[in-house]
PDB file of C-alpha atoms in Angstrom:
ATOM      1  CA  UNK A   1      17.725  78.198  27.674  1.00 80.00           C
ATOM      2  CA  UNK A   2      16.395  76.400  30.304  1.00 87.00           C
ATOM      3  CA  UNK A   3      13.806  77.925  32.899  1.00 89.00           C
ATOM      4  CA  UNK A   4      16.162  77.891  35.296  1.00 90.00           C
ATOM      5  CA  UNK A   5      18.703  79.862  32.650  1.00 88.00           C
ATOM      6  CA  UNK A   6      16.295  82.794  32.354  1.00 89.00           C
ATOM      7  CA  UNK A   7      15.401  83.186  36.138  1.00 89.00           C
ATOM      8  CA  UNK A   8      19.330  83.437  35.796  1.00 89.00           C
ATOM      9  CA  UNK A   9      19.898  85.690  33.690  1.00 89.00           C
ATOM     10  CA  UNK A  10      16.477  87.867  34.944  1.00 89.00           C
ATOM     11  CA  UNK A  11      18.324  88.300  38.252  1.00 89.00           C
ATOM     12  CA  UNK A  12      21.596  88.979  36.769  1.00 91.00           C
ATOM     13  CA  UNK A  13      23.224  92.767  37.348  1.00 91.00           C
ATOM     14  CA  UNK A  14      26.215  92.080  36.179  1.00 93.00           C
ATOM     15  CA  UNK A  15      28.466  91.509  33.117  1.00 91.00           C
ATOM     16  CA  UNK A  16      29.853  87.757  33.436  1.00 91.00           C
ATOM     17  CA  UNK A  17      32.037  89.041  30.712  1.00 89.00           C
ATOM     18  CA  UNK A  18      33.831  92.289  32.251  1.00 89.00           C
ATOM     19  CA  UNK A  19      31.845  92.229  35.459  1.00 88.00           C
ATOM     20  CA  UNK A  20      30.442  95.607  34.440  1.00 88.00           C
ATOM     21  CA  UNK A  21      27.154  96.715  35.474  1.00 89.00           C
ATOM     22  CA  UNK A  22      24.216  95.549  33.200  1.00 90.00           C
ATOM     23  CA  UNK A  23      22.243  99.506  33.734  1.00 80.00           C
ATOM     24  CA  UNK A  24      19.961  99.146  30.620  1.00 76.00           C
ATOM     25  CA  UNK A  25      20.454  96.568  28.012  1.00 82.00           C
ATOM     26  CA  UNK A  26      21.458  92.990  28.735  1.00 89.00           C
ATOM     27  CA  UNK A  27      21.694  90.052  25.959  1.00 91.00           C
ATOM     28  CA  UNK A  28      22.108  86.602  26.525  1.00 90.00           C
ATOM     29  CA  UNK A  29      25.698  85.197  26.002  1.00 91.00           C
ATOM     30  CA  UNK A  30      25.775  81.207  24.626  1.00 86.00           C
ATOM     31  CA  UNK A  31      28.747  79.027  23.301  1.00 84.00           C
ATOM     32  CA  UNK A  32      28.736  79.428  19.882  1.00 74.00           C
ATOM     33  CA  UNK A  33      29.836  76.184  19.255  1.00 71.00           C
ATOM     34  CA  UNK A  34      27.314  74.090  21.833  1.00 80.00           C
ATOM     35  CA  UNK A  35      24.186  76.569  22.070  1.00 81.00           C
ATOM     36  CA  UNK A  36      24.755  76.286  25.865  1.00 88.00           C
ATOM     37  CA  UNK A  37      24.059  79.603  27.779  1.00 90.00           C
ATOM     38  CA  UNK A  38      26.955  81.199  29.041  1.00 90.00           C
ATOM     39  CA  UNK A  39      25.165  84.264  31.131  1.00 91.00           C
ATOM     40  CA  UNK A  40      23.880  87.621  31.034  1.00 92.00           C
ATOM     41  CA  UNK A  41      26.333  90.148  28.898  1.00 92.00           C
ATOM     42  CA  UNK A  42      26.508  93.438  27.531  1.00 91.00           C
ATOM     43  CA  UNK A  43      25.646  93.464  24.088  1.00 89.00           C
ATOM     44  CA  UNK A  44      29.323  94.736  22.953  1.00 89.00           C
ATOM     45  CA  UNK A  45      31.238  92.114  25.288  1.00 89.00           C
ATOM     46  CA  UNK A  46      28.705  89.534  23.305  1.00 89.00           C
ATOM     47  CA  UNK A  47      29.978  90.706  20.234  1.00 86.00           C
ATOM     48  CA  UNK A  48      33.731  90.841  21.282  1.00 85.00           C
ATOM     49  CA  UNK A  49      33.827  87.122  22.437  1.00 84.00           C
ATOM     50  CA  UNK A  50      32.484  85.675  18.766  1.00 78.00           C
ATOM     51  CA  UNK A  51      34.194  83.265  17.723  1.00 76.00           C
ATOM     52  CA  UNK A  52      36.415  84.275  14.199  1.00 78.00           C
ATOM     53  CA  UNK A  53      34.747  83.144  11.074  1.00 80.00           C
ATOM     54  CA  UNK A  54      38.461  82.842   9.380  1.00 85.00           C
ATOM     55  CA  UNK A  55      40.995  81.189   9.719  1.00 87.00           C
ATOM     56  CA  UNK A  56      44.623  83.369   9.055  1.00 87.00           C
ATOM     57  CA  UNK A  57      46.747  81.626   6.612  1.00 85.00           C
ATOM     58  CA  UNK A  58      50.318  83.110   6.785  1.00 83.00           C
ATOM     59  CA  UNK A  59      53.063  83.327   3.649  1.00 81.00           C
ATOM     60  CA  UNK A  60      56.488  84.586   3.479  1.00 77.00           C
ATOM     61  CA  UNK A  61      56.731  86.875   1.022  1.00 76.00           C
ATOM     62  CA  UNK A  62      53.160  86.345   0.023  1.00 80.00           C
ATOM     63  CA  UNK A  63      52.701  89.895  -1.875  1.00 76.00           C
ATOM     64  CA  UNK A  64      56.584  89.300  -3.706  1.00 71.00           C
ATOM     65  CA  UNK A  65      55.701  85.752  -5.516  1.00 67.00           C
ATOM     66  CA  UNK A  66      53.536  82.959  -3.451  1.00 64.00           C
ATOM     67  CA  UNK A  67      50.548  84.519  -4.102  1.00 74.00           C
ATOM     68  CA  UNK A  68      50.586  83.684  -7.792  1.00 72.00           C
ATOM     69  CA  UNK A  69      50.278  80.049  -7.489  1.00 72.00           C
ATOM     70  CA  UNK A  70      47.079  80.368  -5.280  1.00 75.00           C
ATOM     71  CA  UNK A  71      45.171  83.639  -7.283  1.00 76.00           C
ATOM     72  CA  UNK A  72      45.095  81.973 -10.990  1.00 74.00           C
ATOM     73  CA  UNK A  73      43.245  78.919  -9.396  1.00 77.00           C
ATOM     74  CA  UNK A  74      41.001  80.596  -7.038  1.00 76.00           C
ATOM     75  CA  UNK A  75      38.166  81.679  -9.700  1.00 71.00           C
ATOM     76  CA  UNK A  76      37.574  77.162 -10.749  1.00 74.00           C
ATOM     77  CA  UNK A  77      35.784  77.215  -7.077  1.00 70.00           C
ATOM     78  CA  UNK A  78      32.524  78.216  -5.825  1.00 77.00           C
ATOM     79  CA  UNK A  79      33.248  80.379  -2.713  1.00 77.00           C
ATOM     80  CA  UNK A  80      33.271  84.131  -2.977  1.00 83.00           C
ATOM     81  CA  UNK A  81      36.170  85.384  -3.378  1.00 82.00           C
ATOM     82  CA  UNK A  82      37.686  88.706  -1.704  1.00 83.00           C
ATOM     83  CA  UNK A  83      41.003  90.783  -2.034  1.00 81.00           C
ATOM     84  CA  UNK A  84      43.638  93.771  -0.463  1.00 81.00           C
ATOM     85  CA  UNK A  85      45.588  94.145  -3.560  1.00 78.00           C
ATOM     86  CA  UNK A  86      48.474  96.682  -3.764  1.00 79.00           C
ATOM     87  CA  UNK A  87      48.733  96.465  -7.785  1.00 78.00           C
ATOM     88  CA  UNK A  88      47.458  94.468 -10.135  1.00 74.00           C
ATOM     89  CA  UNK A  89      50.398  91.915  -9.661  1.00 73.00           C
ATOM     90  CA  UNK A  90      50.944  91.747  -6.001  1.00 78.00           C
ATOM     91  CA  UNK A  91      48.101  91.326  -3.043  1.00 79.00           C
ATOM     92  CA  UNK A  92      48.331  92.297   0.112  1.00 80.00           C
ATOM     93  CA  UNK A  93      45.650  89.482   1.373  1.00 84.00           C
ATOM     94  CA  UNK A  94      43.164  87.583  -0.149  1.00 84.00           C
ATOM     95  CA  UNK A  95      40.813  84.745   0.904  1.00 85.00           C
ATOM     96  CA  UNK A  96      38.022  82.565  -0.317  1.00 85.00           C
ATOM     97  CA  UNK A  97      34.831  81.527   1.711  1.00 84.00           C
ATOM     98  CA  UNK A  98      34.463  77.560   2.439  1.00 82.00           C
ATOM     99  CA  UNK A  99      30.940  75.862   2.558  1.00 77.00           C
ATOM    100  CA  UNK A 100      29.786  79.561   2.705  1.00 72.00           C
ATOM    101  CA  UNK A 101      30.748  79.540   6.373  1.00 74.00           C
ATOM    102  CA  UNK A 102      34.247  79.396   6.784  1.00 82.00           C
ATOM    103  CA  UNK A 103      37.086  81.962   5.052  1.00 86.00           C
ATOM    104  CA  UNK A 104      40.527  80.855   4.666  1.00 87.00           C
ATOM    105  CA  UNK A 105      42.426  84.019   4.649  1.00 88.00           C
ATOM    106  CA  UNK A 106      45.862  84.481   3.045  1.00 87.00           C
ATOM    107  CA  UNK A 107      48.236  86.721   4.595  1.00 86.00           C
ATOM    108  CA  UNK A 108      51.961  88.122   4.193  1.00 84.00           C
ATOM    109  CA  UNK A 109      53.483  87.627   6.723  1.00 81.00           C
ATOM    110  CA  UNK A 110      56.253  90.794   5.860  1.00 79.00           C
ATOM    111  CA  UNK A 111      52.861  92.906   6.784  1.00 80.00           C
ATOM    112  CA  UNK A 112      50.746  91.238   9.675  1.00 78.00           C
ATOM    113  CA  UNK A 113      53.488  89.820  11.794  1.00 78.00           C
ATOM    114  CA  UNK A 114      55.460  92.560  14.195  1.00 81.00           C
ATOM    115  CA  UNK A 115      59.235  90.664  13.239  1.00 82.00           C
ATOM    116  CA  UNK A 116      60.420  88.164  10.493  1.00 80.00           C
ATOM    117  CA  UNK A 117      59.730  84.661  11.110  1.00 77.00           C
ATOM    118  CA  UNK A 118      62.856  84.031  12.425  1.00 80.00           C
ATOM    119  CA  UNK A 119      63.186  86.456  14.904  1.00 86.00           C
ATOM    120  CA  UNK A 120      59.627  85.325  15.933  1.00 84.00           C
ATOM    121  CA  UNK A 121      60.730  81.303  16.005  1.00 83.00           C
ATOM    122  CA  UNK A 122      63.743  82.547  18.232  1.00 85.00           C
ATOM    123  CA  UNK A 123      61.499  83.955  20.914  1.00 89.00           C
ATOM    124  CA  UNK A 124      59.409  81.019  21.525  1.00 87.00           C
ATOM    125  CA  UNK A 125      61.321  78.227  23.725  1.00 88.00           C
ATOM    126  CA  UNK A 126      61.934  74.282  22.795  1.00 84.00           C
ATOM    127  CA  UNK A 127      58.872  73.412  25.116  1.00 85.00           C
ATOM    128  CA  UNK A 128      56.775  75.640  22.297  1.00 89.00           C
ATOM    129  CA  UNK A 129      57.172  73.666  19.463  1.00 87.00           C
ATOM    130  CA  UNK A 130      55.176  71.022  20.253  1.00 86.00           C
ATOM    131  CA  UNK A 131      53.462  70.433  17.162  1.00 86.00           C
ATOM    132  CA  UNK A 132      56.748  70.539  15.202  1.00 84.00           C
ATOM    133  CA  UNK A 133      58.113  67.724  17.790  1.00 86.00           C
ATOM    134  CA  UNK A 134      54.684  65.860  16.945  1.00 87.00           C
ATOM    135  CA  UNK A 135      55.562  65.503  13.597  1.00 84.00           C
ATOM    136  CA  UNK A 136      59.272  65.602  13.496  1.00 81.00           C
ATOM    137  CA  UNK A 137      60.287  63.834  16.787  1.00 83.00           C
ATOM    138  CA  UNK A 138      63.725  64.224  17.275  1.00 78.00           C
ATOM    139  CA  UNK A 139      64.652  65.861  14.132  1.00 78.00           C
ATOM    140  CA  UNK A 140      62.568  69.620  15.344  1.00 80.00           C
ATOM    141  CA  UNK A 141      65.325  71.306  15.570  1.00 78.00           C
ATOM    142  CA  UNK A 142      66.561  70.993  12.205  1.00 75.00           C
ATOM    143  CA  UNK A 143      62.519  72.505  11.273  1.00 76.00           C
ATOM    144  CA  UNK A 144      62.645  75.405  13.337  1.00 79.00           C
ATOM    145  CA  UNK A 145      66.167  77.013  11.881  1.00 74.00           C
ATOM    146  CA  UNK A 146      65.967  79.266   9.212  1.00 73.00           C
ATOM    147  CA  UNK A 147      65.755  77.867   5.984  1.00 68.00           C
ATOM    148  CA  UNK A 148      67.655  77.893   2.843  1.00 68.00           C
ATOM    149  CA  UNK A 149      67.557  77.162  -0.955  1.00 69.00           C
ATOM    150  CA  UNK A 150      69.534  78.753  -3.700  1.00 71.00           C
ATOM    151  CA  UNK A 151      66.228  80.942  -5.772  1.00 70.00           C
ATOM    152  CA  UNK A 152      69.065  81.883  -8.177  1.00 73.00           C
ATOM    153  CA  UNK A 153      70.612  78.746  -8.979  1.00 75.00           C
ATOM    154  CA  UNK A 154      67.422  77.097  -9.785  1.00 74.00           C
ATOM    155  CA  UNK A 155      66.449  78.849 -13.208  1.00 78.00           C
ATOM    156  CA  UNK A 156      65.124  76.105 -14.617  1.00 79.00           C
ATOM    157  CA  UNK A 157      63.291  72.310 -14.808  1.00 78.00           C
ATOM    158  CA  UNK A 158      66.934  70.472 -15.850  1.00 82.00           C
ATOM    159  CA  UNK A 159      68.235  72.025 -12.693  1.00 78.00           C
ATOM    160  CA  UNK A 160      65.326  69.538 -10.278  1.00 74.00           C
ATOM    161  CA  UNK A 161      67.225  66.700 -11.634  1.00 76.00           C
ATOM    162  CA  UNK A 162      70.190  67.166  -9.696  1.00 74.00           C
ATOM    163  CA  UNK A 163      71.501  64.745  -7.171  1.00 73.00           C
ATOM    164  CA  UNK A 164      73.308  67.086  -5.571  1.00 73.00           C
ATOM    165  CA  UNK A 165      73.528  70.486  -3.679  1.00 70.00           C
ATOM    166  CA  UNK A 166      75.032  72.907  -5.784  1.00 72.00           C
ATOM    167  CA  UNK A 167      78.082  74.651  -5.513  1.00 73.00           C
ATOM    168  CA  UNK A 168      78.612  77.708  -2.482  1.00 69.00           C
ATOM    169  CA  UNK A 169      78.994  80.137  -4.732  1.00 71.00           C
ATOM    170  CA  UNK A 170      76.626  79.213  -6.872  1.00 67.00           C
ATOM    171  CA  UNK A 171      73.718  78.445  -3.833  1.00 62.00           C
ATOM    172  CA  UNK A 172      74.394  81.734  -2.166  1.00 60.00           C
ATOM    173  CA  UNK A 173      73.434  84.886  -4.427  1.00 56.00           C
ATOM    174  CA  UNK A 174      74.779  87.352  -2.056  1.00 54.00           C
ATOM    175  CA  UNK A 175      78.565  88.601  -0.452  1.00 45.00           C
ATOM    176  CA  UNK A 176      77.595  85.965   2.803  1.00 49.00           C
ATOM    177  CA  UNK A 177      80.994  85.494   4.594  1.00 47.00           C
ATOM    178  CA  UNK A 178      82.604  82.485   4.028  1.00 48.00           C
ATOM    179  CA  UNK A 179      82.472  80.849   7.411  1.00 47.00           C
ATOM    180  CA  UNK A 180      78.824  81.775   7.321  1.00 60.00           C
ATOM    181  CA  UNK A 181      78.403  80.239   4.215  1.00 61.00           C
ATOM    182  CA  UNK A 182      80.400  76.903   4.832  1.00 65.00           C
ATOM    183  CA  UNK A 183      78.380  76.563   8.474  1.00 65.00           C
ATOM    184  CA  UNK A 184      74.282  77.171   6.434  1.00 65.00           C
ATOM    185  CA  UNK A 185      75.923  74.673   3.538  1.00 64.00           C
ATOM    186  CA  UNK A 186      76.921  71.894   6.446  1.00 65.00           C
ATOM    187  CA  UNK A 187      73.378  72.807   8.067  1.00 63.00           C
ATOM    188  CA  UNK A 188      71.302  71.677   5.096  1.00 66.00           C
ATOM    189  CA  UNK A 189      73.613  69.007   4.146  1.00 67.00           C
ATOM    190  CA  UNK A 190      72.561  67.589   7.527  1.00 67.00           C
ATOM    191  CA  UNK A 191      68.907  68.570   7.115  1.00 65.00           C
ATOM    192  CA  UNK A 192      68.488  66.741   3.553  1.00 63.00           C
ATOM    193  CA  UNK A 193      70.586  63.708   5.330  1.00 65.00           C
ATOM    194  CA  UNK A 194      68.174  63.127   8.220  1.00 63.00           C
ATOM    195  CA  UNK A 195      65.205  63.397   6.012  1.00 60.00           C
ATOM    196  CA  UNK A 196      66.541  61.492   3.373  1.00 60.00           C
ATOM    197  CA  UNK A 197      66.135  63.809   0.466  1.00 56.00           C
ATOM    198  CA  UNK A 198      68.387  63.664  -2.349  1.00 52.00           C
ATOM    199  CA  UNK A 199      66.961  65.170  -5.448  1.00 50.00           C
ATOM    200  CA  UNK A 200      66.781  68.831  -5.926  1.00 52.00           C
ATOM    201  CA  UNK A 201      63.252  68.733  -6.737  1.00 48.00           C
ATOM    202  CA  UNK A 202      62.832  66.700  -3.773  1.00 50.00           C
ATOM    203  CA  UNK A 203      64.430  69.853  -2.123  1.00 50.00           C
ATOM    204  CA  UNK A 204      62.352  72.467  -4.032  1.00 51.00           C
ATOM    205  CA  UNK A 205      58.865  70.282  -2.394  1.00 46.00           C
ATOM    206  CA  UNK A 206      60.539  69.617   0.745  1.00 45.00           C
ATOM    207  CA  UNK A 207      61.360  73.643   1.050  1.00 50.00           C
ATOM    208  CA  UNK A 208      57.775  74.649   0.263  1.00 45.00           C
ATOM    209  CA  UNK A 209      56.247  72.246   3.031  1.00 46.00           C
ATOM    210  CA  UNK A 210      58.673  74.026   5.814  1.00 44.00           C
ATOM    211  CA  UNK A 211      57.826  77.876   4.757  1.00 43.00           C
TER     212      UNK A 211
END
């Protein structure tokens, strides 16, 4: 703080945070980021502006199967390592500090988010999407549909080696009505076209990326 800071924040009777009065304690409020004094604050509204030590990672379906690929490899780092499980198999969050400063949290989405991702994407409008346009240019609106890939079908290595997208009624597990069906099939077909994926495996990579 500079001298002219605290003759500042000496004067100072009220919150620059909620514009409360400052009646008995008052603590000094700086960027957390720069060191730069902000102004005079009560100590709570200090506390509330802090910036998050974590940063949210969010999964679908993180507690039914993702989280498996992430929890066996966890313990080969150094960061602490902290966990909401529900059993001993599924977890509702977990996360691992970085550089003992930072925590990358993992999150299911199913439990943190008010809707399903969908339902969430189709809220938002085309000007929202802006980092999907960054990386997709013209092709964003194939990104920000809801997904596909037959979980099923694929019950095995031999099955990545295909050149080819499997059969309707062998990609979709469930009684989805034909017309349905056809228009999802001709959606992806166009999806793996404009990208220029051909493999399955390709696919399986390519599908992982998106969620």
């Amino acid at each position: 703080m500079t001298d002219a800071d605290k003759e500042i924040f000496e004067a100072t009777t009220n919150c620059h945070i909620c514009g409360g009065e400052l009646a008995v304690t008052k603590v000094r409020d700086h960027d957390h980021l720069t060191g730069k004094y902000r102004g005079a604050a009560h100590n709570q509204c200090n506390l509330d502006v802090q910036l998050p030590r974590h940063v949210p990672i969010v999964f679908l379906n993180l507690s039914g199967y993702d989280a498996h690929l992430f929890v066996s490899e966890l313990g080969f780092g150094e960061g602490k390592i902290n966990c909401i499980p529900n059993t001993d198999e599924k977890y509702i969050s977990f996360s691992i500090e970085v550089d003992g400063a930072l925590e990358m949290r993992f999150i299911d989405s199913y439990r943190f988010l008010p809707n399903s991702l969908e339902t969430l994407a189709g809220n938002l409008t085309k000007e929202q999407f802006g980092a999907i346009k960054k990386c997709f240019g013209d092709r964003y609106e194939l990104m920000i549909r809801k997904g596909v890939y037959p979980y099923n079908y694929m019950d095995g290595p031999a099955k990545l080696e295909e050149t080819q997208l499997p059969p309707k009624e062998d990609f979709f597990a469930n009684s989805m009505a034909h017309t349905s069906a056809t228009r999802t099939m001709h959606m992806l077909s166009r999806c793996l076209r404009n990208l220029g994926v051909r493999l399955c495996g390709t696919t399986t990579i390519y599908t992982w990326k998106m969620m």
